[in-house]
């Protein structure tokens, strides 16, 4: 592994979640005519939560207490596989995208188990919605990977995403694939229009309702993991669009990734300011739009190659 690039990847993956959330909140504040919180406000909130004493339900089992840390560990592991710098990732092996997908699936499983462990019907409702929405997320992701695999012929996540721009089909596939990744970002990171991280309306809560019983360091782990998921998908969009090779021009590659990820955060903030949250019955249709778009890209790539 290239050590300098590995360190740059780790700094990007673990430092950007705070800045991504800060950019989203600042953009939303500007649309509302307010100054908004500091860009690093999430970091200060996490430090404040880490100093607090957690409170546990009397009926909670060790599953609940371990859930937040299992989610954080899985998200950090996924961050090491995600190619945020184009054709480079610290952990890279054949078909590693399957491991990436089910590492995030493992985190989602523990999120739902933690919600169910306290015995609250309210949190069980949120877990059921999370399970339903995740069933629409995975097909879109694997159809997108299939498109990149057919187009490039590579089998590792970093090579698939990082070398896609070298294909003649890239100019036709770039926009729809970015759209698919943007919808997956909204679903995985619980953002509008799929979910609203700031809502407190009982009938529409998904992610927020599942972490109601968490407090202190466990809540900090949950919030950081959610921000990290948004960063991962923003990094995948950056890797898809980044024109620089991390091995040939590492500084330019890192700078381009930072700029593109910041643009993604601005886009998320604009969407959350201008678009209302979808009705619950329309969310599966919105997620199916990502699968349908990825399927069309896969069909077009297959036809072109054949």
PDB file of N, CA and C in Angstrom, residues 108-145:
ATOM      1  N   UNK A 108     -26.223  -1.572   9.434  1.00  0.00           N
ATOM      2  CA  UNK A 108     -27.678  -1.367   9.424  1.00  0.00           C
ATOM      3  C   UNK A 108     -28.381  -2.398  10.299  1.00  0.00           C
ATOM      4  N   UNK A 109     -27.885  -3.628  10.285  1.00  0.00           N
ATOM      5  CA  UNK A 109     -28.467  -4.681  11.114  1.00  0.00           C
ATOM      6  C   UNK A 109     -28.355  -4.331  12.593  1.00  0.00           C
ATOM      7  N   UNK A 110     -27.183  -3.869  13.025  1.00  0.00           N
ATOM      8  CA  UNK A 110     -27.013  -3.517  14.430  1.00  0.00           C
ATOM      9  C   UNK A 110     -27.807  -2.269  14.804  1.00  0.00           C
ATOM     10  N   UNK A 111     -28.006  -1.377  13.844  1.00  0.00           N
ATOM     11  CA  UNK A 111     -28.842  -0.216  14.102  1.00  0.00           C
ATOM     12  C   UNK A 111     -30.274  -0.650  14.408  1.00  0.00           C
ATOM     13  N   UNK A 112     -30.781  -1.598  13.627  1.00  0.00           N
ATOM     14  CA  UNK A 112     -32.148  -2.073  13.851  1.00  0.00           C
ATOM     15  C   UNK A 112     -32.242  -2.915  15.121  1.00  0.00           C
ATOM     16  N   UNK A 113     -31.221  -3.739  15.393  1.00  0.00           N
ATOM     17  CA  UNK A 113     -31.242  -4.543  16.612  1.00  0.00           C
ATOM     18  C   UNK A 113     -31.204  -3.661  17.858  1.00  0.00           C
ATOM     19  N   UNK A 114     -30.402  -2.593  17.815  1.00  0.00           N
ATOM     20  CA  UNK A 114     -30.341  -1.679  18.953  1.00  0.00           C
ATOM     21  C   UNK A 114     -31.684  -1.006  19.186  1.00  0.00           C
ATOM     22  N   UNK A 115     -32.372  -0.672  18.088  1.00  0.00           N
ATOM     23  CA  UNK A 115     -33.685  -0.042  18.221  1.00  0.00           C
ATOM     24  C   UNK A 115     -34.705  -1.013  18.799  1.00  0.00           C
ATOM     25  N   UNK A 116     -34.633  -2.268  18.378  1.00  0.00           N
ATOM     26  CA  UNK A 116     -35.599  -3.264  18.852  1.00  0.00           C
ATOM     27  C   UNK A 116     -35.304  -3.724  20.270  1.00  0.00           C
ATOM     28  N   UNK A 117     -34.049  -3.590  20.702  1.00  0.00           N
ATOM     29  CA  UNK A 117     -33.639  -4.169  21.984  1.00  0.00           C
ATOM     30  C   UNK A 117     -34.304  -3.504  23.186  1.00  0.00           C
ATOM     31  N   UNK A 118     -34.681  -2.229  23.056  1.00  0.00           N
ATOM     32  CA  UNK A 118     -35.280  -1.527  24.192  1.00  0.00           C
ATOM     33  C   UNK A 118     -36.772  -1.815  24.329  1.00  0.00           C
ATOM     34  N   UNK A 119     -37.336  -2.557  23.378  1.00  0.00           N
ATOM     35  CA  UNK A 119     -38.731  -2.964  23.488  1.00  0.00           C
ATOM     36  C   UNK A 119     -39.735  -1.875  23.203  1.00  0.00           C
ATOM     37  N   UNK A 120     -39.352  -0.832  22.482  1.00  0.00           N
ATOM     38  CA  UNK A 120     -40.257   0.263  22.158  1.00  0.00           C
ATOM     39  C   UNK A 120     -40.911   0.013  20.800  1.00  0.00           C
ATOM     40  N   UNK A 121     -42.243   0.049  20.763  1.00  0.00           N
ATOM     41  CA  UNK A 121     -42.951  -0.111  19.491  1.00  0.00           C
ATOM     42  C   UNK A 121     -42.629   1.037  18.549  1.00  0.00           C
ATOM     43  N   UNK A 122     -42.368   2.222  19.108  1.00  0.00           N
ATOM     44  CA  UNK A 122     -42.022   3.390  18.307  1.00  0.00           C
ATOM     45  C   UNK A 122     -40.714   3.155  17.558  1.00  0.00           C
ATOM     46  N   UNK A 123     -39.704   2.668  18.260  1.00  0.00           N
ATOM     47  CA  UNK A 123     -38.429   2.383  17.604  1.00  0.00           C
ATOM     48  C   UNK A 123     -38.533   1.174  16.687  1.00  0.00           C
ATOM     49  N   UNK A 124     -39.387   0.228  17.027  1.00  0.00           N
ATOM     50  CA  UNK A 124     -39.625  -0.898  16.123  1.00  0.00           C
ATOM     51  C   UNK A 124     -40.208  -0.451  14.800  1.00  0.00           C
ATOM     52  N   UNK A 125     -41.059   0.575  14.835  1.00  0.00           N
ATOM     53  CA  UNK A 125     -41.608   1.133  13.596  1.00  0.00           C
ATOM     54  C   UNK A 125     -40.487   1.693  12.718  1.00  0.00           C
ATOM     55  N   UNK A 126     -39.558   2.424  13.347  1.00  0.00           N
ATOM     56  CA  UNK A 126     -38.440   2.962  12.582  1.00  0.00           C
ATOM     57  C   UNK A 126     -37.555   1.873  12.020  1.00  0.00           C
ATOM     58  N   UNK A 127     -37.334   0.793  12.796  1.00  0.00           N
ATOM     59  CA  UNK A 127     -36.514  -0.321  12.311  1.00  0.00           C
ATOM     60  C   UNK A 127     -37.175  -1.006  11.128  1.00  0.00           C
ATOM     61  N   UNK A 128     -38.499  -1.146  11.157  1.00  0.00           N
ATOM     62  CA  UNK A 128     -39.210  -1.765  10.032  1.00  0.00           C
ATOM     63  C   UNK A 128     -39.069  -0.925   8.773  1.00  0.00           C
ATOM     64  N   UNK A 129     -39.153   0.385   8.926  1.00  0.00           N
ATOM     65  CA  UNK A 129     -38.984   1.265   7.763  1.00  0.00           C
ATOM     66  C   UNK A 129     -37.555   1.196   7.231  1.00  0.00           C
ATOM     67  N   UNK A 130     -36.593   1.145   8.115  1.00  0.00           N
ATOM     68  CA  UNK A 130     -35.191   1.035   7.695  1.00  0.00           C
ATOM     69  C   UNK A 130     -34.958  -0.241   6.911  1.00  0.00           C
ATOM     70  N   UNK A 131     -35.535  -1.354   7.390  1.00  0.00           N
ATOM     71  CA  UNK A 131     -35.386  -2.635   6.683  1.00  0.00           C
ATOM     72  C   UNK A 131     -36.045  -2.577   5.313  1.00  0.00           C
ATOM     73  N   UNK A 132     -37.197  -1.930   5.223  1.00  0.00           N
ATOM     74  CA  UNK A 132     -37.898  -1.833   3.941  1.00  0.00           C
ATOM     75  C   UNK A 132     -37.114  -1.003   2.937  1.00  0.00           C
ATOM     76  N   UNK A 133     -36.580   0.139   3.390  1.00  0.00           N
ATOM     77  CA  UNK A 133     -35.853   1.010   2.469  1.00  0.00           C
ATOM     78  C   UNK A 133     -34.540   0.375   2.013  1.00  0.00           C
ATOM     79  N   UNK A 134     -33.879  -0.357   2.917  1.00  0.00           N
ATOM     80  CA  UNK A 134     -32.598  -0.968   2.547  1.00  0.00           C
ATOM     81  C   UNK A 134     -32.768  -2.026   1.464  1.00  0.00           C
ATOM     82  N   UNK A 135     -33.958  -2.610   1.376  1.00  0.00           N
ATOM     83  CA  UNK A 135     -34.214  -3.603   0.333  1.00  0.00           C
ATOM     84  C   UNK A 135     -34.178  -2.984  -1.060  1.00  0.00           C
ATOM     85  N   UNK A 136     -34.386  -1.671  -1.128  1.00  0.00           N
ATOM     86  CA  UNK A 136     -34.344  -0.983  -2.420  1.00  0.00           C
ATOM     87  C   UNK A 136     -32.976  -0.366  -2.697  1.00  0.00           C
ATOM     88  N   UNK A 137     -32.142  -0.247  -1.673  1.00  0.00           N
ATOM     89  CA  UNK A 137     -30.835   0.379  -1.841  1.00  0.00           C
ATOM     90  C   UNK A 137     -29.830  -0.580  -2.468  1.00  0.00           C
ATOM     91  N   UNK A 138     -29.787  -1.813  -1.983  1.00  0.00           N
ATOM     92  CA  UNK A 138     -28.769  -2.764  -2.441  1.00  0.00           C
ATOM     93  C   UNK A 138     -28.861  -3.078  -3.932  1.00  0.00           C
ATOM     94  N   UNK A 139     -30.066  -3.298  -4.521  1.00  0.00           N
ATOM     95  CA  UNK A 139     -30.094  -3.552  -5.971  1.00  0.00           C
ATOM     96  C   UNK A 139     -29.501  -2.413  -6.785  1.00  0.00           C
ATOM     97  N   UNK A 140     -29.788  -1.174  -6.395  1.00  0.00           N
ATOM     98  CA  UNK A 140     -29.249  -0.031  -7.135  1.00  0.00           C
ATOM     99  C   UNK A 140     -27.723  -0.015  -7.067  1.00  0.00           C
ATOM    100  N   UNK A 141     -27.174  -0.319  -5.891  1.00  0.00           N
ATOM    101  CA  UNK A 141     -25.718  -0.310  -5.735  1.00  0.00           C
ATOM    102  C   UNK A 141     -25.069  -1.383  -6.606  1.00  0.00           C
ATOM    103  N   UNK A 142     -25.601  -2.600  -6.590  1.00  0.00           N
ATOM    104  CA  UNK A 142     -24.970  -3.675  -7.350  1.00  0.00           C
ATOM    105  C   UNK A 142     -25.191  -3.514  -8.858  1.00  0.00           C
ATOM    106  N   UNK A 143     -26.299  -2.919  -9.270  1.00  0.00           N
ATOM    107  CA  UNK A 143     -26.480  -2.622 -10.688  1.00  0.00           C
ATOM    108  C   UNK A 143     -25.479  -1.568 -11.148  1.00  0.00           C
ATOM    109  N   UNK A 144     -25.199  -0.598 -10.282  1.00  0.00           N
ATOM    110  CA  UNK A 144     -24.182   0.409 -10.605  1.00  0.00           C
ATOM    111  C   UNK A 144     -22.801  -0.244 -10.722  1.00  0.00           C
ATOM    112  N   UNK A 145     -22.483  -1.133  -9.793  1.00  0.00           N
ATOM    113  CA  UNK A 145     -21.200  -1.838  -9.851  1.00  0.00           C
ATOM    114  C   UNK A 145     -21.130  -2.690 -11.111  1.00  0.00           C
TER     115      UNK A 145
END
